[in-house]
PDB file of C-alpha atoms in Angstrom:
ATOM      1  CA  UNK Z   1     -89.330  68.732 107.993  1.00 79.00           C
ATOM      2  CA  UNK Z   2     -89.790  66.207 105.487  1.00 83.00           C
ATOM      3  CA  UNK Z   3     -86.194  65.556 104.780  1.00 83.00           C
ATOM      4  CA  UNK Z   4     -85.788  64.964 108.360  1.00 88.00           C
ATOM      5  CA  UNK Z   5     -88.508  62.433 108.345  1.00 91.00           C
ATOM      6  CA  UNK Z   6     -87.722  60.753 105.158  1.00 92.00           C
ATOM      7  CA  UNK Z   7     -84.298  61.584 104.225  1.00 92.00           C
ATOM      8  CA  UNK Z   8     -83.011  62.497 100.779  1.00 88.00           C
ATOM      9  CA  UNK Z   9     -85.120  62.131  97.476  1.00 87.00           C
ATOM     10  CA  UNK Z  10     -84.234  59.246  95.464  1.00 87.00           C
ATOM     11  CA  UNK Z  11     -82.250  59.819  92.411  1.00 90.00           C
ATOM     12  CA  UNK Z  12     -84.144  60.473  89.207  1.00 91.00           C
ATOM     13  CA  UNK Z  13     -83.833  57.342  86.924  1.00 89.00           C
ATOM     14  CA  UNK Z  14     -81.736  57.705  83.896  1.00 86.00           C
ATOM     15  CA  UNK Z  15     -82.660  58.641  80.415  1.00 89.00           C
ATOM     16  CA  UNK Z  16     -84.508  55.287  78.832  1.00 91.00           C
ATOM     17  CA  UNK Z  17     -85.096  53.817  82.030  1.00 92.00           C
ATOM     18  CA  UNK Z  18     -88.682  52.769  81.568  1.00 93.00           C
ATOM     19  CA  UNK Z  19     -87.817  51.527  77.770  1.00 94.00           C
ATOM     20  CA  UNK Z  20     -84.774  49.200  79.129  1.00 95.00           C
ATOM     21  CA  UNK Z  21     -86.878  47.700  81.778  1.00 95.00           C
ATOM     22  CA  UNK Z  22     -89.637  46.988  79.223  1.00 96.00           C
ATOM     23  CA  UNK Z  23     -86.991  45.626  76.805  1.00 96.00           C
ATOM     24  CA  UNK Z  24     -85.427  43.214  79.492  1.00 97.00           C
ATOM     25  CA  UNK Z  25     -88.847  42.103  80.176  1.00 97.00           C
ATOM     26  CA  UNK Z  26     -89.457  41.466  76.514  1.00 97.00           C
ATOM     27  CA  UNK Z  27     -86.154  39.578  75.938  1.00 97.00           C
ATOM     28  CA  UNK Z  28     -86.586  37.368  79.031  1.00 98.00           C
ATOM     29  CA  UNK Z  29     -89.942  36.338  77.714  1.00 98.00           C
ATOM     30  CA  UNK Z  30     -88.849  35.797  74.166  1.00 98.00           C
ATOM     31  CA  UNK Z  31     -86.409  33.358  75.525  1.00 97.00           C
ATOM     32  CA  UNK Z  32     -88.350  31.714  78.186  1.00 97.00           C
ATOM     33  CA  UNK Z  33     -90.924  30.789  75.652  1.00 98.00           C
ATOM     34  CA  UNK Z  34     -88.626  29.730  72.879  1.00 97.00           C
ATOM     35  CA  UNK Z  35     -88.982  32.230  70.474  1.00 97.00           C
ATOM     36  CA  UNK Z  36     -85.764  33.227  70.513  1.00 97.00           C
ATOM     37  CA  UNK Z  37     -82.345  31.760  71.924  1.00 98.00           C
ATOM     38  CA  UNK Z  38     -81.088  33.519  74.935  1.00 97.00           C
ATOM     39  CA  UNK Z  39     -78.113  34.646  72.701  1.00 98.00           C
ATOM     40  CA  UNK Z  40     -80.700  36.240  70.360  1.00 98.00           C
ATOM     41  CA  UNK Z  41     -82.761  37.705  72.971  1.00 98.00           C
ATOM     42  CA  UNK Z  42     -79.672  39.227  74.568  1.00 97.00           C
ATOM     43  CA  UNK Z  43     -78.708  40.661  71.190  1.00 97.00           C
ATOM     44  CA  UNK Z  44     -81.932  42.304  70.682  1.00 97.00           C
ATOM     45  CA  UNK Z  45     -82.072  43.677  74.010  1.00 97.00           C
ATOM     46  CA  UNK Z  46     -78.583  45.076  73.755  1.00 97.00           C
ATOM     47  CA  UNK Z  47     -79.401  46.891  70.547  1.00 96.00           C
ATOM     48  CA  UNK Z  48     -83.108  48.475  71.995  1.00 95.00           C
ATOM     49  CA  UNK Z  49     -80.850  49.562  75.093  1.00 94.00           C
ATOM     50  CA  UNK Z  50     -78.319  51.401  72.937  1.00 93.00           C
ATOM     51  CA  UNK Z  51     -81.069  53.323  71.001  1.00 92.00           C
ATOM     52  CA  UNK Z  52     -82.921  53.981  74.199  1.00 90.00           C
ATOM     53  CA  UNK Z  53     -80.298  55.479  76.200  1.00 88.00           C
ATOM     54  CA  UNK Z  54     -78.547  57.408  73.135  1.00 83.00           C
TER      55      UNK Z  54
END
């Protein structure tokens, strides 16, 4: 009955999803407030994401 009303259940987030979201926010804030250049923030974000989903 629930499936008829609401449809299929959403897909389960991939491993490391919450960590990747947190790292994205952190990188954006670091670049926005001038603590890192955008390139540096992106580099740190990429490295953190690789370890989060490995």
